[in-house]
PDB file of C-alpha atoms in Angstrom:
ATOM      1  CA  UNK U 339     -21.209   8.862  -4.655  1.00 76.00           C
ATOM      2  CA  UNK U 340     -20.811   5.089  -4.951  1.00 90.00           C
ATOM      3  CA  UNK U 341     -17.276   3.766  -5.163  1.00 96.00           C
ATOM      4  CA  UNK U 342     -16.842   0.969  -7.709  1.00 97.00           C
ATOM      5  CA  UNK U 343     -13.211  -0.024  -7.055  1.00 98.00           C
ATOM      6  CA  UNK U 344     -11.329   0.556  -3.791  1.00 98.00           C
ATOM      7  CA  UNK U 345      -7.530   0.255  -3.633  1.00 98.00           C
ATOM      8  CA  UNK U 346      -5.918  -0.531  -0.263  1.00 98.00           C
ATOM      9  CA  UNK U 347      -2.118  -0.457   0.010  1.00 96.00           C
ATOM     10  CA  UNK U 348      -0.945  -2.655   2.906  1.00 95.00           C
ATOM     11  CA  UNK U 349       2.389  -3.012   4.692  1.00 92.00           C
ATOM     12  CA  UNK U 350       1.552  -5.593   7.340  1.00 90.00           C
ATOM     13  CA  UNK U 351       1.178  -3.016  10.118  1.00 90.00           C
ATOM     14  CA  UNK U 352      -1.830  -2.808  12.471  1.00 91.00           C
ATOM     15  CA  UNK U 353      -2.646   0.542  10.849  1.00 91.00           C
ATOM     16  CA  UNK U 354      -2.879  -0.993   7.387  1.00 92.00           C
ATOM     17  CA  UNK U 355      -5.218  -3.672   8.780  1.00 94.00           C
ATOM     18  CA  UNK U 356      -7.403  -0.855  10.159  1.00 95.00           C
ATOM     19  CA  UNK U 357      -7.480   0.548   6.609  1.00 96.00           C
ATOM     20  CA  UNK U 358      -8.511  -2.921   5.369  1.00 97.00           C
ATOM     21  CA  UNK U 359     -11.386  -2.975   7.898  1.00 97.00           C
ATOM     22  CA  UNK U 360     -12.567   0.486   6.799  1.00 97.00           C
ATOM     23  CA  UNK U 361     -12.312  -0.491   3.110  1.00 98.00           C
ATOM     24  CA  UNK U 362     -14.342  -3.656   3.844  1.00 98.00           C
ATOM     25  CA  UNK U 363     -17.090  -1.562   5.477  1.00 97.00           C
ATOM     26  CA  UNK U 364     -17.230   0.742   2.455  1.00 97.00           C
ATOM     27  CA  UNK U 365     -17.128  -2.166  -0.013  1.00 98.00           C
ATOM     28  CA  UNK U 366     -20.161  -3.705   1.720  1.00 97.00           C
ATOM     29  CA  UNK U 367     -22.079  -0.435   1.576  1.00 96.00           C
ATOM     30  CA  UNK U 368     -21.275   0.324  -2.085  1.00 96.00           C
ATOM     31  CA  UNK U 369     -20.843  -3.200  -3.463  1.00 96.00           C
ATOM     32  CA  UNK U 370     -17.314  -2.198  -4.480  1.00 97.00           C
ATOM     33  CA  UNK U 371     -14.590  -4.322  -5.974  1.00 98.00           C
ATOM     34  CA  UNK U 372     -11.493  -4.282  -3.711  1.00 98.00           C
ATOM     35  CA  UNK U 373      -7.797  -4.613  -4.518  1.00 98.00           C
ATOM     36  CA  UNK U 374      -5.089  -4.795  -1.837  1.00 98.00           C
ATOM     37  CA  UNK U 375      -1.479  -4.210  -2.875  1.00 97.00           C
ATOM     38  CA  UNK U 376       1.946  -4.349  -1.275  1.00 95.00           C
ATOM     39  CA  UNK U 377       4.630  -2.259  -2.994  1.00 94.00           C
ATOM     40  CA  UNK U 378       8.189  -3.593  -3.135  1.00 92.00           C
ATOM     41  CA  UNK U 379      11.143  -1.519  -4.301  1.00 83.00           C
ATOM     42  CA  UNK U 380      12.861  -4.094  -6.535  1.00 79.00           C
ATOM     43  CA  UNK U 381      16.182  -2.227  -6.700  1.00 73.00           C
ATOM     44  CA  UNK U 382      17.037  -0.814  -3.261  1.00 69.00           C
ATOM     45  CA  UNK U 383      20.756  -1.333  -3.923  1.00 64.00           C
ATOM     46  CA  UNK U 384      20.922   0.473  -7.281  1.00 61.00           C
ATOM     47  CA  UNK U 385      24.328   2.014  -7.882  1.00 58.00           C
ATOM     48  CA  UNK U 386      26.084   0.132  -5.084  1.00 57.00           C
ATOM     49  CA  UNK U 387      28.019  -2.239  -7.348  1.00 58.00           C
ATOM     50  CA  UNK U 388      28.156  -5.915  -8.261  1.00 58.00           C
ATOM     51  CA  UNK U 389      29.189  -6.987  -4.742  1.00 58.00           C
ATOM     52  CA  UNK U 390      25.601  -6.506  -3.648  1.00 60.00           C
ATOM     53  CA  UNK U 391      24.026  -8.919  -6.161  1.00 61.00           C
ATOM     54  CA  UNK U 392      23.724 -11.615  -3.484  1.00 61.00           C
ATOM     55  CA  UNK U 393      22.296  -9.089  -1.023  1.00 74.00           C
ATOM     56  CA  UNK U 394      19.802  -8.037  -3.709  1.00 75.00           C
ATOM     57  CA  UNK U 395      18.616 -11.620  -4.111  1.00 79.00           C
ATOM     58  CA  UNK U 396      18.233 -12.112  -0.342  1.00 83.00           C
ATOM     59  CA  UNK U 397      16.419  -8.792  -0.044  1.00 84.00           C
ATOM     60  CA  UNK U 398      13.930  -9.629  -2.811  1.00 85.00           C
ATOM     61  CA  UNK U 399      13.256 -13.019  -1.268  1.00 87.00           C
ATOM     62  CA  UNK U 400      12.615 -11.500   2.188  1.00 88.00           C
ATOM     63  CA  UNK U 401      10.569  -8.608   0.779  1.00 89.00           C
ATOM     64  CA  UNK U 402       8.403 -10.977  -1.248  1.00 91.00           C
ATOM     65  CA  UNK U 403       7.761 -13.178   1.796  1.00 93.00           C
ATOM     66  CA  UNK U 404       6.840 -10.082   3.844  1.00 93.00           C
ATOM     67  CA  UNK U 405       4.543  -8.889   1.051  1.00 95.00           C
ATOM     68  CA  UNK U 406       2.793 -12.263   0.809  1.00 96.00           C
ATOM     69  CA  UNK U 407       2.265 -12.372   4.594  1.00 95.00           C
ATOM     70  CA  UNK U 408       0.773  -8.851   4.600  1.00 95.00           C
ATOM     71  CA  UNK U 409      -1.487  -9.643   1.623  1.00 97.00           C
ATOM     72  CA  UNK U 410      -2.628 -12.929   3.182  1.00 97.00           C
ATOM     73  CA  UNK U 411      -3.565 -11.070   6.391  1.00 97.00           C
ATOM     74  CA  UNK U 412      -5.479  -8.491   4.315  1.00 97.00           C
ATOM     75  CA  UNK U 413      -7.231 -11.182   2.235  1.00 97.00           C
ATOM     76  CA  UNK U 414      -8.220 -13.042   5.432  1.00 97.00           C
ATOM     77  CA  UNK U 415      -9.560  -9.842   7.034  1.00 97.00           C
ATOM     78  CA  UNK U 416     -11.609  -9.047   3.914  1.00 98.00           C
ATOM     79  CA  UNK U 417     -12.834 -12.655   3.857  1.00 97.00           C
ATOM     80  CA  UNK U 418     -14.049 -12.429   7.467  1.00 96.00           C
ATOM     81  CA  UNK U 419     -16.004  -9.343   6.428  1.00 96.00           C
ATOM     82  CA  UNK U 420     -17.532 -11.253   3.503  1.00 96.00           C
ATOM     83  CA  UNK U 421     -15.531  -9.387   0.847  1.00 97.00           C
ATOM     84  CA  UNK U 422     -13.504 -11.111  -1.866  1.00 96.00           C
ATOM     85  CA  UNK U 423     -10.418  -9.015  -2.527  1.00 97.00           C
ATOM     86  CA  UNK U 424      -7.885  -9.178  -5.322  1.00 97.00           C
ATOM     87  CA  UNK U 425      -4.307  -8.934  -4.060  1.00 97.00           C
ATOM     88  CA  UNK U 426      -1.049  -8.113  -5.811  1.00 97.00           C
ATOM     89  CA  UNK U 427       2.609  -7.414  -5.160  1.00 96.00           C
ATOM     90  CA  UNK U 428       3.539  -4.277  -7.082  1.00 95.00           C
ATOM     91  CA  UNK U 429       7.073  -3.210  -7.897  1.00 91.00           C
ATOM     92  CA  UNK U 430       7.784   0.471  -7.518  1.00 88.00           C
ATOM     93  CA  UNK U 431      11.139   2.196  -7.129  1.00 83.00           C
ATOM     94  CA  UNK U 432       9.272   4.723  -4.994  1.00 87.00           C
ATOM     95  CA  UNK U 433       6.444   3.269  -2.876  1.00 90.00           C
ATOM     96  CA  UNK U 434       3.985   6.159  -3.194  1.00 92.00           C
ATOM     97  CA  UNK U 435       4.372   6.207  -6.993  1.00 93.00           C
ATOM     98  CA  UNK U 436       3.696   2.471  -7.116  1.00 94.00           C
ATOM     99  CA  UNK U 437       0.453   3.114  -5.233  1.00 95.00           C
ATOM    100  CA  UNK U 438      -0.642   6.046  -7.416  1.00 96.00           C
ATOM    101  CA  UNK U 439       0.230   4.239 -10.674  1.00 96.00           C
ATOM    102  CA  UNK U 440      -1.645   1.112  -9.594  1.00 97.00           C
ATOM    103  CA  UNK U 441      -4.709   3.217  -8.751  1.00 97.00           C
ATOM    104  CA  UNK U 442      -4.633   4.622 -12.298  1.00 97.00           C
ATOM    105  CA  UNK U 443      -3.965   1.245 -13.949  1.00 97.00           C
ATOM    106  CA  UNK U 444      -6.854  -0.561 -12.229  1.00 97.00           C
ATOM    107  CA  UNK U 445      -9.261   2.367 -12.436  1.00 97.00           C
ATOM    108  CA  UNK U 446      -9.653   2.710  -8.675  1.00 98.00           C
ATOM    109  CA  UNK U 447     -11.999   5.501  -7.628  1.00 97.00           C
ATOM    110  CA  UNK U 448     -11.128   5.449  -3.898  1.00 98.00           C
ATOM    111  CA  UNK U 449      -7.868   4.859  -2.087  1.00 97.00           C
ATOM    112  CA  UNK U 450      -8.011   3.765   1.575  1.00 97.00           C
ATOM    113  CA  UNK U 451      -4.609   4.021   3.245  1.00 95.00           C
ATOM    114  CA  UNK U 452      -3.345   3.761   6.781  1.00 92.00           C
ATOM    115  CA  UNK U 453      -1.208   6.477   8.319  1.00 87.00           C
ATOM    116  CA  UNK U 454       1.036   5.888  11.282  1.00 77.00           C
ATOM    117  CA  UNK U 455       0.361   9.449  12.432  1.00 61.00           C
ATOM    118  CA  UNK U 456       4.012  10.383  12.926  1.00 61.00           C
ATOM    119  CA  UNK U 457       4.576  13.997  13.833  1.00 61.00           C
ATOM    120  CA  UNK U 458       7.363  16.535  14.017  1.00 60.00           C
ATOM    121  CA  UNK U 459      10.943  15.469  13.471  1.00 57.00           C
ATOM    122  CA  UNK U 460      10.133  11.745  13.131  1.00 55.00           C
ATOM    123  CA  UNK U 461       7.814  12.550  10.212  1.00 54.00           C
ATOM    124  CA  UNK U 462      10.409  14.782   8.571  1.00 52.00           C
ATOM    125  CA  UNK U 463      13.163  12.197   8.927  1.00 50.00           C
ATOM    126  CA  UNK U 464      11.132   9.177   7.850  1.00 51.00           C
ATOM    127  CA  UNK U 465       9.042  10.928   5.238  1.00 57.00           C
ATOM    128  CA  UNK U 466       5.467   9.829   4.809  1.00 83.00           C
ATOM    129  CA  UNK U 467       4.208   7.538   2.070  1.00 88.00           C
ATOM    130  CA  UNK U 468       0.653   8.646   2.866  1.00 88.00           C
ATOM    131  CA  UNK U 469       1.597  12.345   2.629  1.00 87.00           C
ATOM    132  CA  UNK U 470       3.226  11.771  -0.761  1.00 90.00           C
ATOM    133  CA  UNK U 471       0.243   9.763  -2.008  1.00 92.00           C
ATOM    134  CA  UNK U 472      -2.036  12.646  -0.979  1.00 91.00           C
ATOM    135  CA  UNK U 473       0.063  15.111  -2.956  1.00 91.00           C
ATOM    136  CA  UNK U 474       0.106  13.000  -6.155  1.00 93.00           C
ATOM    137  CA  UNK U 475      -3.169  11.070  -6.222  1.00 94.00           C
ATOM    138  CA  UNK U 476      -5.942  12.202  -8.545  1.00 94.00           C
ATOM    139  CA  UNK U 477      -8.701  10.314  -6.737  1.00 96.00           C
ATOM    140  CA  UNK U 478     -10.344  10.563  -3.324  1.00 96.00           C
ATOM    141  CA  UNK U 479      -8.108   9.280  -0.509  1.00 96.00           C
ATOM    142  CA  UNK U 480      -9.419   8.125   2.871  1.00 95.00           C
ATOM    143  CA  UNK U 481      -6.649   8.201   5.491  1.00 93.00           C
ATOM    144  CA  UNK U 482      -7.146   5.817   8.431  1.00 93.00           C
ATOM    145  CA  UNK U 483      -5.151   6.655  11.557  1.00 87.00           C
ATOM    146  CA  UNK U 484      -4.005   4.441  14.407  1.00 78.00           C
TER     147      UNK U 484
END
């Protein structure tokens, strides 16, 4: 099966850059279009009250800067591999839903995502974006581990 459009969610971590490298390999093989996204929760302070409006503004500014840095690193890595990638900051109140919805919206037929490989209690406490994506995605998902 040839993949026409690969979606790669990034978070700036070494693991997400490994996912970028794997997606670049596959894009070369299949001649795929590639989109890298960074999902920001635009309302992390919902329900906390008006006192947090300033904190909200600072948060969005910092989150956007972090997103741009992660997407620039991904774009550069794809560029070194000879792949031109589209990048976007996506807003999603829940990160995994932002990823799954974007995959549907852009017509992605493969999702390449990094997993930090947390186990046991740490995984239970932190939850796993990758695990949730796997449970909700209706397309093939390639999980790249550290």
